[in-house]
Short mmCIF file of C-alpha atoms in Angstrom, two decimals:
data_model
loop_
_atom_site.label_atom_id
_atom_site.label_comp_id
_atom_site.label_asym_id
_atom_site.label_seq_id
_atom_site.Cartn_x
_atom_site.Cartn_y
_atom_site.Cartn_z
CA UNK A 1 -0.12 -0.19 -0.01
CA UNK A 2 1.19 3.46 -0.77
CA UNK A 3 2.24 5.62 2.26
CA UNK A 4 2.42 9.07 3.10
CA UNK A 5 4.70 11.29 4.00
CA UNK A 6 4.69 13.74 7.27
CA UNK A 7 6.81 16.44 7.70
CA UNK A 8 8.68 17.85 10.85
CA UNK A 9 11.10 19.74 12.13
CA UNK A 10 12.44 17.11 15.04
CA UNK A 11 11.58 13.48 14.52
CA UNK A 12 12.87 11.11 17.69
CA UNK A 13 12.89 7.77 17.17
CA UNK A 14 12.42 5.57 19.87
CA UNK A 15 9.51 5.46 22.79
CA UNK A 16 11.37 5.39 26.54
CA UNK A 17 12.73 8.05 28.63
CA UNK A 18 15.54 9.22 26.39
CA UNK A 19 13.24 9.74 23.51
CA UNK A 20 10.50 11.23 25.54
CA UNK A 21 12.69 13.99 27.04
CA UNK A 22 14.44 14.71 23.95
CA UNK A 23 10.83 15.19 22.35
CA UNK A 24 9.74 17.83 25.38
CA UNK A 25 13.11 19.30 25.29
CA UNK A 26 12.83 20.23 21.56
CA UNK A 27 9.30 20.95 21.54
CA UNK A 28 10.02 23.58 24.36
CA UNK A 29 12.16 25.46 21.85
CA UNK A 30 9.00 25.84 19.69
CA UNK A 31 10.27 22.71 17.49
CA UNK A 32 6.80 20.62 15.72
CA UNK A 33 7.96 17.14 16.94
CA UNK A 34 7.22 14.08 16.40
CA UNK A 35 8.43 10.91 18.44
CA UNK A 36 7.88 7.33 16.42
CA UNK A 37 8.32 3.87 18.59
CA UNK A 38 7.60 0.24 17.59
CA UNK A 39 4.70 -0.24 20.35
CA UNK A 40 3.66 2.47 22.31
CA UNK A 41 5.40 5.82 23.27
CA UNK A 42 6.23 5.59 26.95
CA UNK A 43 4.98 1.69 27.43
CA UNK A 44 7.86 0.01 25.00
CA UNK A 45 12.23 -0.32 26.03
CA UNK A 46 13.92 -0.48 28.90
CA UNK A 47 12.99 2.71 30.76
CA UNK A 48 9.36 1.25 31.43
CA UNK A 49 10.51 -1.67 32.80
CA UNK A 50 13.47 -0.46 34.98
CA UNK A 51 14.17 0.10 38.57
CA UNK A 52 13.85 3.69 38.23
CA UNK A 53 17.01 4.58 40.06
CA UNK A 54 18.51 7.78 39.83
CA UNK A 55 21.78 9.29 40.16
CA UNK A 56 22.64 13.22 41.73
CA UNK A 57 24.56 14.97 43.48
CA UNK A 58 23.16 15.88 46.46
CA UNK A 59 25.28 14.59 49.78
CA UNK A 60 27.13 16.48 52.14
CA UNK A 61 30.61 16.32 50.19
CA UNK A 62 29.80 15.59 47.10
CA UNK A 63 30.04 17.58 43.95
CA UNK A 64 30.32 17.12 40.22
CA UNK A 65 33.85 16.87 40.09
CA UNK A 66 33.82 13.83 42.70
CA UNK A 67 31.01 12.02 40.67
CA UNK A 68 32.83 12.86 36.74
CA UNK A 69 36.16 11.65 38.96
CA UNK A 70 34.06 8.11 39.79
CA UNK A 71 32.28 7.70 36.55
CA UNK A 72 35.35 7.59 34.60
CA UNK A 73 37.00 5.34 37.70
CA UNK A 74 33.87 3.02 37.16
CA UNK A 75 34.73 3.16 33.24
CA UNK A 76 38.70 2.61 33.57
CA UNK A 77 39.48 5.40 31.76
CA UNK A 78 38.29 4.83 28.62
CA UNK A 79 35.21 7.26 28.72
CA UNK A 80 34.50 10.11 26.93
CA UNK A 81 35.61 12.52 29.38
CA UNK A 82 33.71 15.65 27.92
CA UNK A 83 30.34 12.73 28.37
CA UNK A 84 30.91 12.17 31.55
CA UNK A 85 31.54 15.18 32.93
CA UNK A 86 28.18 16.60 31.32
CA UNK A 87 26.69 13.71 32.95
CA UNK A 88 28.25 14.53 36.11
CA UNK A 89 27.13 18.36 35.90
CA UNK A 90 23.94 18.35 34.67
CA UNK A 91 22.39 15.50 36.45
CA UNK A 92 21.18 17.04 39.68
CA UNK A 93 18.86 19.57 37.74
CA UNK A 94 17.37 16.95 35.09
CA UNK A 95 16.65 14.76 38.48
CA UNK A 96 15.06 17.83 39.96
CA UNK A 97 13.42 18.61 36.87
CA UNK A 98 12.18 15.33 37.20
CA UNK A 99 10.78 15.52 40.65
CA UNK A 100 9.68 19.19 40.42
CA UNK A 101 8.25 20.20 36.66
CA UNK A 102 6.99 16.60 35.63
CA UNK A 103 5.92 16.08 39.35
CA UNK A 104 7.91 12.03 39.88
CA UNK A 105 8.03 11.34 43.36
CA UNK A 106 11.95 10.07 43.70
CA UNK A 107 13.34 9.14 47.08
CA UNK A 108 16.48 10.36 47.75
CA UNK A 109 18.47 7.15 49.66
CA UNK A 110 20.48 8.56 52.26
CA UNK A 111 22.82 5.28 53.49
CA UNK A 112 23.28 3.28 50.23
CA UNK A 113 26.13 3.95 48.42
CA UNK A 114 25.87 2.17 45.00
CA UNK A 115 28.45 0.05 43.75
CA UNK A 116 31.07 2.45 42.22
CA UNK A 117 30.09 5.35 43.79
CA UNK A 118 32.06 7.73 46.60
CA UNK A 119 28.56 9.22 47.66
CA UNK A 120 25.16 8.44 48.69
CA UNK A 121 23.22 9.73 44.99
CA UNK A 122 20.79 6.85 44.63
CA UNK A 123 16.72 8.77 44.07
CA UNK A 124 14.46 6.34 42.78
CA UNK A 125 10.61 5.99 42.91
CA UNK A 126 8.65 3.76 45.75
CA UNK A 127 7.04 1.19 43.40
CA UNK A 128 9.93 0.73 41.86
CA UNK A 129 8.33 0.28 38.20
CA UNK A 130 9.88 2.75 35.30
CA UNK A 131 6.38 3.12 33.50
CA UNK A 132 5.47 5.51 36.15
CA UNK A 133 8.08 8.02 34.90
CA UNK A 134 7.80 6.96 31.36
CA UNK A 135 4.05 8.14 31.36
CA UNK A 136 4.39 10.71 33.32
CA UNK A 137 6.76 12.04 30.51
CA UNK A 138 4.49 10.82 27.92
CA UNK A 139 1.86 13.13 29.67
CA UNK A 140 3.82 15.85 29.51
CA UNK A 141 4.81 15.39 26.05
CA UNK A 142 1.07 14.79 24.63
CA UNK A 143 0.20 18.28 26.59
CA UNK A 144 3.14 20.12 25.18
CA UNK A 145 1.71 19.07 21.66
CA UNK A 146 4.03 16.36 20.60
CA UNK A 147 2.99 14.09 17.88
CA UNK A 148 2.95 10.21 18.66
CA UNK A 149 3.43 7.88 15.67
CA UNK A 150 3.00 4.57 17.53
CA UNK A 151 3.49 0.81 16.01
CA UNK A 152 5.74 2.05 13.43
CA UNK A 153 9.09 0.37 12.59
CA UNK A 154 11.91 2.50 11.61
CA UNK A 155 13.85 0.63 8.76
CA UNK A 156 16.11 3.41 7.13
CA UNK A 157 16.97 7.03 7.04
CA UNK A 158 16.55 9.92 4.69
CA UNK A 159 19.39 11.35 3.33
CA UNK A 160 19.49 14.60 1.11
CA UNK A 161 18.64 11.38 -1.89
CA UNK A 162 15.85 10.50 -0.36
CA UNK A 163 15.39 6.62 0.62
CA UNK A 164 18.02 4.43 -1.00
CA UNK A 165 19.25 1.30 -1.12
CA UNK A 166 22.52 -0.08 0.92
CA UNK A 167 25.15 -2.17 -0.58
CA UNK A 168 25.75 -5.42 1.15
CA UNK A 169 28.67 -4.98 3.37
CA UNK A 170 31.95 -6.87 3.30
CA UNK A 171 34.20 -7.43 6.31
CA UNK A 172 35.57 -5.54 8.54
CA UNK A 173 39.36 -4.08 8.35
CA UNK A 174 41.81 -3.02 10.61
CA UNK A 175 43.63 0.15 10.37
CA UNK A 176 45.49 0.98 13.04
CA UNK A 177 46.15 3.97 15.72
CA UNK A 178 44.52 7.29 15.14
CA UNK A 179 45.27 9.79 17.84
CA UNK A 180 42.68 12.71 16.25
CA UNK A 181 38.86 13.00 17.60
CA UNK A 182 36.97 9.96 16.09
CA UNK A 183 33.64 12.49 15.33
CA UNK A 184 35.64 14.84 13.22
CA UNK A 185 37.28 12.44 11.52
CA UNK A 186 34.03 10.80 10.79
CA UNK A 187 32.24 13.83 9.52
CA UNK A 188 34.91 14.31 7.05
CA UNK A 189 35.03 10.64 5.37
CA UNK A 190 30.75 11.12 5.69
CA UNK A 191 30.85 13.38 2.58
CA UNK A 192 28.83 16.13 4.40
CA UNK A 193 25.97 14.11 3.81
CA UNK A 194 22.77 15.23 5.71
CA UNK A 195 20.05 12.38 7.94
CA UNK A 196 16.68 13.80 6.86
CA UNK A 197 14.45 11.84 8.67
CA UNK A 198 13.64 7.93 8.37
CA UNK A 199 11.43 5.62 6.23
CA UNK A 200 8.82 2.92 8.66
CA UNK A 201 6.42 0.37 8.46
CA UNK A 202 3.22 1.07 10.48
CA UNK A 203 -0.15 -0.64 9.34
CA UNK A 204 0.56 -2.37 6.55
CA UNK A 205 2.39 0.25 4.56
CA UNK A 206 5.50 2.52 4.40
CA UNK A 207 5.14 6.05 5.31
CA UNK A 208 8.23 8.51 5.84
CA UNK A 209 9.16 11.64 7.85
CA UNK A 210 10.87 14.26 6.34
CA UNK A 211 12.73 15.81 9.24
CA UNK A 212 14.82 19.05 10.18
CA UNK A 213 16.66 16.68 12.41
CA UNK A 214 16.45 13.25 13.51
CA UNK A 215 17.32 11.80 17.17
CA UNK A 216 17.72 8.44 17.48
CA UNK A 217 16.83 6.99 21.22
CA UNK A 218 16.15 3.87 20.18
CA UNK A 219 18.25 1.83 23.06
CA UNK A 220 20.55 -0.88 23.46
CA UNK A 221 21.03 -4.08 21.79
CA UNK A 222 20.26 -6.90 24.43
CA UNK A 223 17.65 -8.88 22.84
CA UNK A 224 20.89 -9.91 20.42
CA UNK A 225 21.41 -12.37 23.66
CA UNK A 226 20.21 -15.82 24.61
CA UNK A 227 19.35 -14.21 27.95
CA UNK A 228 18.57 -10.50 28.79
CA UNK A 229 16.44 -8.41 30.91
CA UNK A 230 15.78 -6.22 28.31
CA UNK A 231 12.07 -6.25 26.73
CA UNK A 232 11.99 -8.10 23.69
CA UNK A 233 11.71 -5.21 21.30
CA UNK A 234 15.33 -3.88 22.10
CA UNK A 235 17.27 -5.83 19.41
CA UNK A 236 20.03 -2.87 18.03
CA UNK A 237 18.95 -2.46 14.42
CA UNK A 238 19.11 1.15 14.78
CA UNK A 239 22.87 0.93 15.38
CA UNK A 240 23.11 -0.67 12.08
CA UNK A 241 20.96 1.29 10.23
CA UNK A 242 23.18 4.25 11.30
CA UNK A 243 26.20 2.20 10.31
CA UNK A 244 24.86 2.09 7.32
CA UNK A 245 24.84 5.85 6.54
CA UNK A 246 27.95 6.19 8.08
CA UNK A 247 27.78 7.05 11.66
CA UNK A 248 30.55 6.16 13.74
CA UNK A 249 30.28 3.51 16.53
CA UNK A 250 32.66 3.13 19.18
CA UNK A 251 33.13 0.90 22.31
CA UNK A 252 30.82 -1.94 20.59
CA UNK A 253 32.69 -4.57 22.77
CA UNK A 254 31.31 -3.66 26.24
CA UNK A 255 28.52 -5.27 27.27
CA UNK A 256 27.12 -5.56 31.11
CA UNK A 257 25.67 -7.90 32.82
CA UNK A 258 23.40 -7.74 35.39
CA UNK A 259 24.42 -9.58 38.55
CA UNK A 260 21.32 -9.25 40.94
CA UNK A 261 18.94 -11.50 39.32
CA UNK A 262 16.80 -14.28 40.61
CA UNK A 263 16.20 -16.94 37.90
CA UNK A 264 14.26 -19.84 40.05
CA UNK A 265 11.77 -20.18 41.40
CA UNK A 266 11.15 -16.80 39.59
CA UNK A 267 12.55 -14.51 37.34
CA UNK A 268 12.67 -11.29 38.43
CA UNK A 269 15.51 -8.50 39.23
CA UNK A 270 16.40 -8.08 42.86
CA UNK A 271 17.57 -4.55 44.31
CA UNK A 272 21.07 -3.81 45.36
CA UNK A 273 19.68 -1.99 48.54
CA UNK A 274 18.90 -6.01 49.45
CA UNK A 275 22.57 -6.64 49.90
CA UNK A 276 23.16 -3.82 52.33
CA UNK A 277 20.23 -5.07 53.90
CA UNK A 278 22.17 -8.79 54.93
CA UNK A 279 21.61 -10.68 51.91
CA UNK A 280 25.07 -12.84 50.41
CA UNK A 281 25.23 -14.73 47.52
CA UNK A 282 26.93 -18.68 48.07
CA UNK A 283 28.56 -20.83 45.65
CA UNK A 284 27.35 -24.57 45.49
CA UNK A 285 29.49 -25.38 48.70
CA UNK A 286 27.74 -23.22 50.79
CA UNK A 287 30.69 -20.41 50.33
CA UNK A 288 30.72 -16.58 50.75
CA UNK A 289 32.84 -16.44 47.26
CA UNK A 290 32.34 -12.64 47.52
CA UNK A 291 33.81 -12.37 51.55
CA UNK A 292 37.70 -11.17 50.69
CA UNK A 293 36.18 -8.18 48.17
CA UNK A 294 36.13 -5.19 50.48
CA UNK A 295 32.72 -4.45 49.30
CA UNK A 296 31.80 -7.70 49.11
CA UNK A 297 28.36 -8.41 46.81
CA UNK A 298 28.48 -4.49 45.96
CA UNK A 299 31.42 -4.16 44.45
CA UNK A 300 31.06 -3.02 40.38
CA UNK A 301 28.73 -5.00 38.31
CA UNK A 302 31.93 -6.08 36.18
CA UNK A 303 33.57 -7.86 39.61
CA UNK A 304 30.57 -9.20 40.47
CA UNK A 305 29.02 -10.47 37.03
CA UNK A 306 32.74 -12.56 36.54
CA UNK A 307 33.00 -13.94 39.94
CA UNK A 308 29.68 -15.68 39.99
CA UNK A 309 30.45 -16.89 36.13
CA UNK A 310 33.43 -18.23 38.02
CA UNK A 311 31.49 -20.40 40.37
CA UNK A 312 29.08 -22.12 37.97
CA UNK A 313 25.84 -22.16 40.28
CA UNK A 314 25.12 -18.90 42.84
CA UNK A 315 22.43 -19.06 45.73
CA UNK A 316 20.98 -15.98 47.01
CA UNK A 317 20.76 -16.57 50.91
CA UNK A 318 18.74 -13.96 52.45
CA UNK A 319 18.43 -15.77 56.27
CA UNK A 320 19.97 -12.47 57.64
CA UNK A 321 17.44 -10.21 55.94
CA UNK A 322 14.47 -9.00 58.44
CA UNK A 323 10.91 -9.30 56.70
CA UNK A 324 10.42 -5.62 56.60
CA UNK A 325 13.79 -5.22 54.90
CA UNK A 326 12.94 -7.71 51.94
CA UNK A 327 9.13 -5.98 51.77
CA UNK A 328 10.57 -3.20 51.35
CA UNK A 329 13.48 -3.52 48.64
CA UNK A 330 11.89 -6.81 46.86
CA UNK A 331 8.06 -7.00 47.62
CA UNK A 332 7.69 -10.22 44.86
CA UNK A 333 10.23 -12.13 46.96
CA UNK A 334 8.65 -11.54 50.16
CA UNK A 335 5.37 -12.20 49.06
CA UNK A 336 7.04 -15.97 47.69
CA UNK A 337 8.54 -16.55 50.93
CA UNK A 338 5.82 -15.53 52.72
CA UNK A 339 3.52 -18.26 51.28
CA UNK A 340 5.91 -20.62 52.46
CA UNK A 341 9.08 -21.17 49.86
CA UNK A 342 11.63 -22.86 51.19
CA UNK A 343 13.62 -23.87 48.18
CA UNK A 344 16.75 -22.98 46.65
CA UNK A 345 17.35 -19.36 45.39
CA UNK A 346 18.72 -19.73 42.57
CA UNK A 347 21.04 -16.25 40.90
CA UNK A 348 22.31 -15.79 37.35
CA UNK A 349 23.56 -12.68 35.45
CA UNK A 350 21.94 -11.80 32.30
CA UNK A 351 22.54 -8.99 29.91
CA UNK A 352 21.45 -5.55 30.79
CA UNK A 353 23.26 -2.42 29.18
CA UNK A 354 25.57 -1.89 26.30
CA UNK A 355 28.33 0.69 27.03
CA UNK A 356 28.76 0.97 23.02
CA UNK A 357 26.91 2.67 20.56
CA UNK A 358 27.05 6.03 18.22
CA UNK A 359 29.53 8.54 18.51
CA UNK A 360 28.13 12.12 20.24
CA UNK A 361 29.72 14.90 21.40
CA UNK A 362 28.46 17.06 24.52
CA UNK A 363 25.56 17.75 22.63
CA UNK A 364 23.87 14.90 21.26
CA UNK A 365 25.54 15.39 17.38
CA UNK A 366 27.02 12.45 15.88
CA UNK A 367 29.71 12.72 13.25
CA UNK A 368 26.45 12.99 9.99
CA UNK A 369 24.96 16.57 9.90
CA UNK A 370 21.12 16.29 10.73
CA UNK A 371 21.08 13.09 13.08
CA UNK A 372 21.31 13.14 16.65
CA UNK A 373 21.66 10.32 19.11
CA UNK A 374 20.98 10.04 23.13
CA UNK A 375 20.40 7.46 25.69
CA UNK A 376 21.51 3.53 25.75
CA UNK A 377 22.25 3.96 21.68
CA UNK A 378 25.47 5.82 22.73
CA UNK A 379 28.48 4.96 23.09
CA UNK A 380 31.32 7.44 25.28
CA UNK A 381 29.75 8.30 28.53
CA UNK A 382 30.65 5.07 30.35
CA UNK A 383 33.70 3.69 29.10
CA UNK A 384 34.13 -0.15 29.67
CA UNK A 385 31.53 -0.24 32.35
CA UNK A 386 28.46 2.10 33.58
CA UNK A 387 27.92 2.57 37.45
CA UNK A 388 24.00 2.08 38.69
CA UNK A 389 21.57 4.81 38.04
CA UNK A 390 23.13 5.79 35.15
CA UNK A 391 21.48 5.08 32.45
CA UNK A 392 18.01 6.70 33.50
CA UNK A 393 19.91 9.29 34.32
CA UNK A 394 22.20 9.72 31.14
CA UNK A 395 18.74 9.34 29.21
CA UNK A 396 17.58 12.87 30.96
CA UNK A 397 20.84 14.08 30.58
CA UNK A 398 21.48 13.74 26.72
CA UNK A 399 18.02 13.47 25.98
CA UNK A 400 17.64 17.22 27.01
CA UNK A 401 20.92 18.45 25.22
CA UNK A 402 19.99 16.23 22.13
CA UNK A 403 16.56 18.05 21.51
CA UNK A 404 17.83 21.49 22.44
CA UNK A 405 20.58 21.76 19.82
CA UNK A 406 18.30 19.55 17.17
CA UNK A 407 15.82 22.24 17.27
CA UNK A 408 18.35 24.54 17.07
CA UNK A 409 19.84 23.34 14.14
CA UNK A 410 17.21 21.35 12.35
CA UNK A 411 16.71 22.71 8.67
CA UNK A 412 12.99 22.66 7.42
CA UNK A 413 12.44 19.86 4.65
CA UNK A 414 12.05 21.55 1.16
CA UNK A 415 8.80 20.86 -1.06
CA UNK A 416 10.97 19.71 -3.73
CA UNK A 417 12.62 16.73 -1.46
CA UNK A 418 9.18 15.44 0.23
CA UNK A 419 7.84 15.03 -3.59
CA UNK A 420 11.02 13.15 -4.59
CA UNK A 421 10.11 10.72 -1.12
CA UNK A 422 6.51 10.43 -1.94
CA UNK A 423 7.98 8.85 -5.45
CA UNK A 424 10.51 7.02 -4.11
CA UNK A 425 7.55 5.56 -1.23
CA UNK A 426 5.22 4.36 -4.03
CA UNK A 427 8.13 2.69 -6.08
CA UNK A 428 8.89 1.24 -2.81
CA UNK A 429 5.92 -0.59 -2.37
CA UNK A 430 7.20 -3.87 -3.77
CA UNK A 431 10.21 -3.64 -1.09
CA UNK A 432 9.65 -6.28 1.38
CA UNK A 433 7.99 -5.13 4.65
CA UNK A 434 9.42 -5.71 7.98
CA UNK A 435 6.68 -7.97 9.03
CA UNK A 436 7.58 -10.91 6.72
CA UNK A 437 11.46 -9.94 7.24
CA UNK A 438 11.09 -10.62 11.13
CA UNK A 439 9.16 -14.04 10.38
CA UNK A 440 11.85 -15.14 7.87
CA UNK A 441 14.38 -14.07 10.34
CA UNK A 442 13.41 -16.13 13.47
CA UNK A 443 16.04 -18.82 13.35
CA UNK A 444 18.98 -16.05 12.07
CA UNK A 445 18.19 -14.23 15.75
CA UNK A 446 18.13 -17.62 18.08
CA UNK A 447 21.25 -18.53 16.13
CA UNK A 448 23.01 -14.59 16.99
CA UNK A 449 21.73 -15.35 20.32
CA UNK A 450 23.46 -18.27 21.32
CA UNK A 451 26.92 -16.85 19.41
CA UNK A 452 26.69 -13.93 21.61
CA UNK A 453 25.65 -15.53 24.63
CA UNK A 454 28.29 -18.65 24.70
CA UNK A 455 31.54 -16.65 22.93
CA UNK A 456 31.22 -13.32 23.37
CA UNK A 457 29.55 -13.09 26.92
CA UNK A 458 31.00 -12.64 30.84
CA UNK A 459 34.16 -14.47 29.97
CA UNK A 460 35.82 -14.84 26.85
CA UNK A 461 38.44 -16.84 25.30
CA UNK A 462 40.56 -16.32 21.64
CA UNK A 463 39.20 -19.09 20.57
CA UNK A 464 35.67 -17.76 21.07
CA UNK A 465 36.00 -14.50 19.63
CA UNK A 466 37.43 -16.20 16.49
CA UNK A 467 34.89 -18.65 15.82
CA UNK A 468 32.31 -15.93 16.57
CA UNK A 469 33.27 -13.61 14.02
CA UNK A 470 33.75 -16.33 11.75
CA UNK A 471 29.98 -17.63 12.56
CA UNK A 472 28.66 -14.14 12.07
CA UNK A 473 30.56 -13.73 8.87
CA UNK A 474 29.12 -16.55 7.34
CA UNK A 475 25.50 -15.90 8.27
CA UNK A 476 25.64 -12.45 6.90
CA UNK A 477 27.04 -13.74 3.59
CA UNK A 478 24.03 -16.72 3.63
CA UNK A 479 21.09 -13.79 4.73
CA UNK A 480 18.95 -12.10 1.94
CA UNK A 481 20.71 -8.23 3.10
CA UNK A 482 17.38 -6.38 4.11
CA UNK A 483 16.88 -4.44 7.17
CA UNK A 484 16.10 -5.11 10.02
CA UNK A 485 17.56 -8.52 10.22
CA UNK A 486 20.43 -7.52 8.18
CA UNK A 487 21.27 -3.91 10.47
CA UNK A 488 20.98 -6.13 13.92
CA UNK A 489 23.23 -8.74 11.88
CA UNK A 490 25.56 -6.46 11.36
CA UNK A 491 25.55 -5.12 15.38
CA UNK A 492 26.40 -8.80 16.64
CA UNK A 493 29.04 -8.51 14.16
CA UNK A 494 30.37 -5.31 15.45
CA UNK A 495 30.79 -6.69 19.28
CA UNK A 496 32.29 -9.89 18.24
CA UNK A 497 34.57 -8.07 16.03
CA UNK A 498 35.85 -5.50 18.36
CA UNK A 499 36.08 -8.20 21.27
CA UNK A 500 38.05 -10.31 19.41
CA UNK A 501 40.35 -7.18 18.41
CA UNK A 502 41.09 -5.84 22.14
CA UNK A 503 43.45 -7.88 23.56
CA UNK A 504 43.18 -7.31 27.51
CA UNK A 505 40.52 -7.44 29.82
CA UNK A 506 39.04 -4.36 31.41
CA UNK A 507 35.63 -3.49 32.50
CA UNK A 508 33.11 -5.54 31.38
CA UNK A 509 35.47 -7.47 28.95
CA UNK A 510 37.17 -10.29 29.94
CA UNK A 511 39.39 -12.46 28.39
CA UNK A 512 41.11 -15.72 29.43
CA UNK A 513 44.49 -15.83 27.34
CA UNK A 514 44.63 -11.75 28.64
CA UNK A 515 43.88 -11.34 32.37
CA UNK A 516 44.95 -8.01 32.66
CA UNK A 517 44.09 -3.90 31.43
CA UNK A 518 47.40 -2.58 29.42
CA UNK A 519 48.37 0.64 29.12
CA UNK A 520 48.49 0.76 25.31
CA UNK A 521 44.43 -0.50 25.45
CA UNK A 522 43.64 2.82 26.92
CA UNK A 523 41.52 4.46 24.35
CA UNK A 524 38.52 3.36 22.05
CA UNK A 525 38.04 1.50 19.04
CA UNK A 526 35.58 3.07 16.51
CA UNK A 527 33.87 1.31 14.02
CA UNK A 528 32.93 3.51 10.74
CA UNK A 529 31.82 1.86 7.29
CA UNK A 530 34.62 -0.97 6.96
CA UNK A 531 37.33 0.67 8.94
CA UNK A 532 37.98 0.32 12.64
CA UNK A 533 40.40 2.39 14.05
CA UNK A 534 41.58 2.61 18.26
CA UNK A 535 41.78 6.16 19.95
CA UNK A 536 44.20 6.28 22.73
CA UNK A 537 43.13 8.01 25.60
CA UNK A 538 45.03 9.98 28.19
CA UNK A 539 42.93 9.20 31.33
CA UNK A 540 41.37 11.18 33.84
CA UNK A 541 41.74 14.83 32.69
CA UNK A 542 39.70 18.12 32.69
CA UNK A 543 38.26 19.13 29.65
CA UNK A 544 35.26 21.51 30.16
CA UNK A 545 31.92 20.81 28.42
CA UNK A 546 30.32 23.24 25.64
#
């Protein structure tokens, strides 16, 4: 069926906290804004299912500078310091805005110091349900006049030439070390291309969005792994879509696994505070295997996950947690035990968050003119490992920054461009739609999930990474090259290839043959097109945020 072209100043792709905050900020600048989402805006993505934890500088003796240094320390010194400083400096204002203007009630935990933090910064909603926040942001965006285009699957970006076919990608080529800024280099290599909107599939027809600026706020890569606490619609294909058009991606090898996951007899995330209140982890011999670590079960996620992985089977022991504390921190677990359950409580890490993604500057600009990004789909903020409470805070901080700048720098689509895209939609009616590609690609997705989980997971080996890259490269030759399946496969290839290239262990990237962190690998692997380059980072430094 022939679709239509919707013209806006700012197009936001995504439906979670980052997308909504970006849309609100762009609308505040007077822009006409549309949010395009796979499902219902505010109900999908990871933020709607989150535990609502944010970070803000509120404790005596705390400051943005102290927080900034915690972020870099947690990220093992390969964060983009400009982005890390922006997060540390803006977080408190954005969180206060959430509790003030947007009316979300957050409680500050003055006692718990979240793993990796040096001060208490944890704020959360008492219900611990992310949709409470995203629903409130949705209401405000709707009241501001933001247009919602729901149940729409975006499959491609529009450029100066409109809707173009993409060539099948070749393999990745290692280009060595480049000391220059990857965004500057990436912009030069993009040849001045401008992104001018997107094409999606909605209710059995193609629809295009001609936009002055386009913001990607599409989340991470969780469901590329066999075991993840991300919702089913988080598959990372937007990263592949951006890559096809020349966007720079970085840190793709760094995938965070969440240790505090109960998998039997029920499948739920556990709050960190449970372990402050006396819960411990034990191995099959009953030993508290984190006993020798200074913060025990409250070490950073990369450490806890790796130690859990080495034990094989891990059990939760809540015998020293009071009924009151258990009810407050984990009501579902409390309800289970209150009904008389006395069996094993088995824990296992799951894929949780991707530190890697699209390279951005402090205002959310990518190396492609007209394309912005914010939230988990970006890379650089967290380096090799994200601190707890950073994801939702990042969504607010960079959603606001990207939304404002996208509105300020929007270039209105011309009538000639809109007519061109209308013609391309008509000519494109015979293209295979995403629903058909989804049906054809279910088996491919299962294979990707199995490969990444077994070979590019919590512990990696040189042989396993070789196998993963070869298997995924072979799959790329086998499958029909059409979005969105081709895009998510390409993202899986990037994760595996970058993991194979980085010959050290750093943060969430652990390789058996390279067990130590190496100074020569203090930097970022950046992918643009078929080129992979290494950009060194000097470490902790003071850079002003523009």
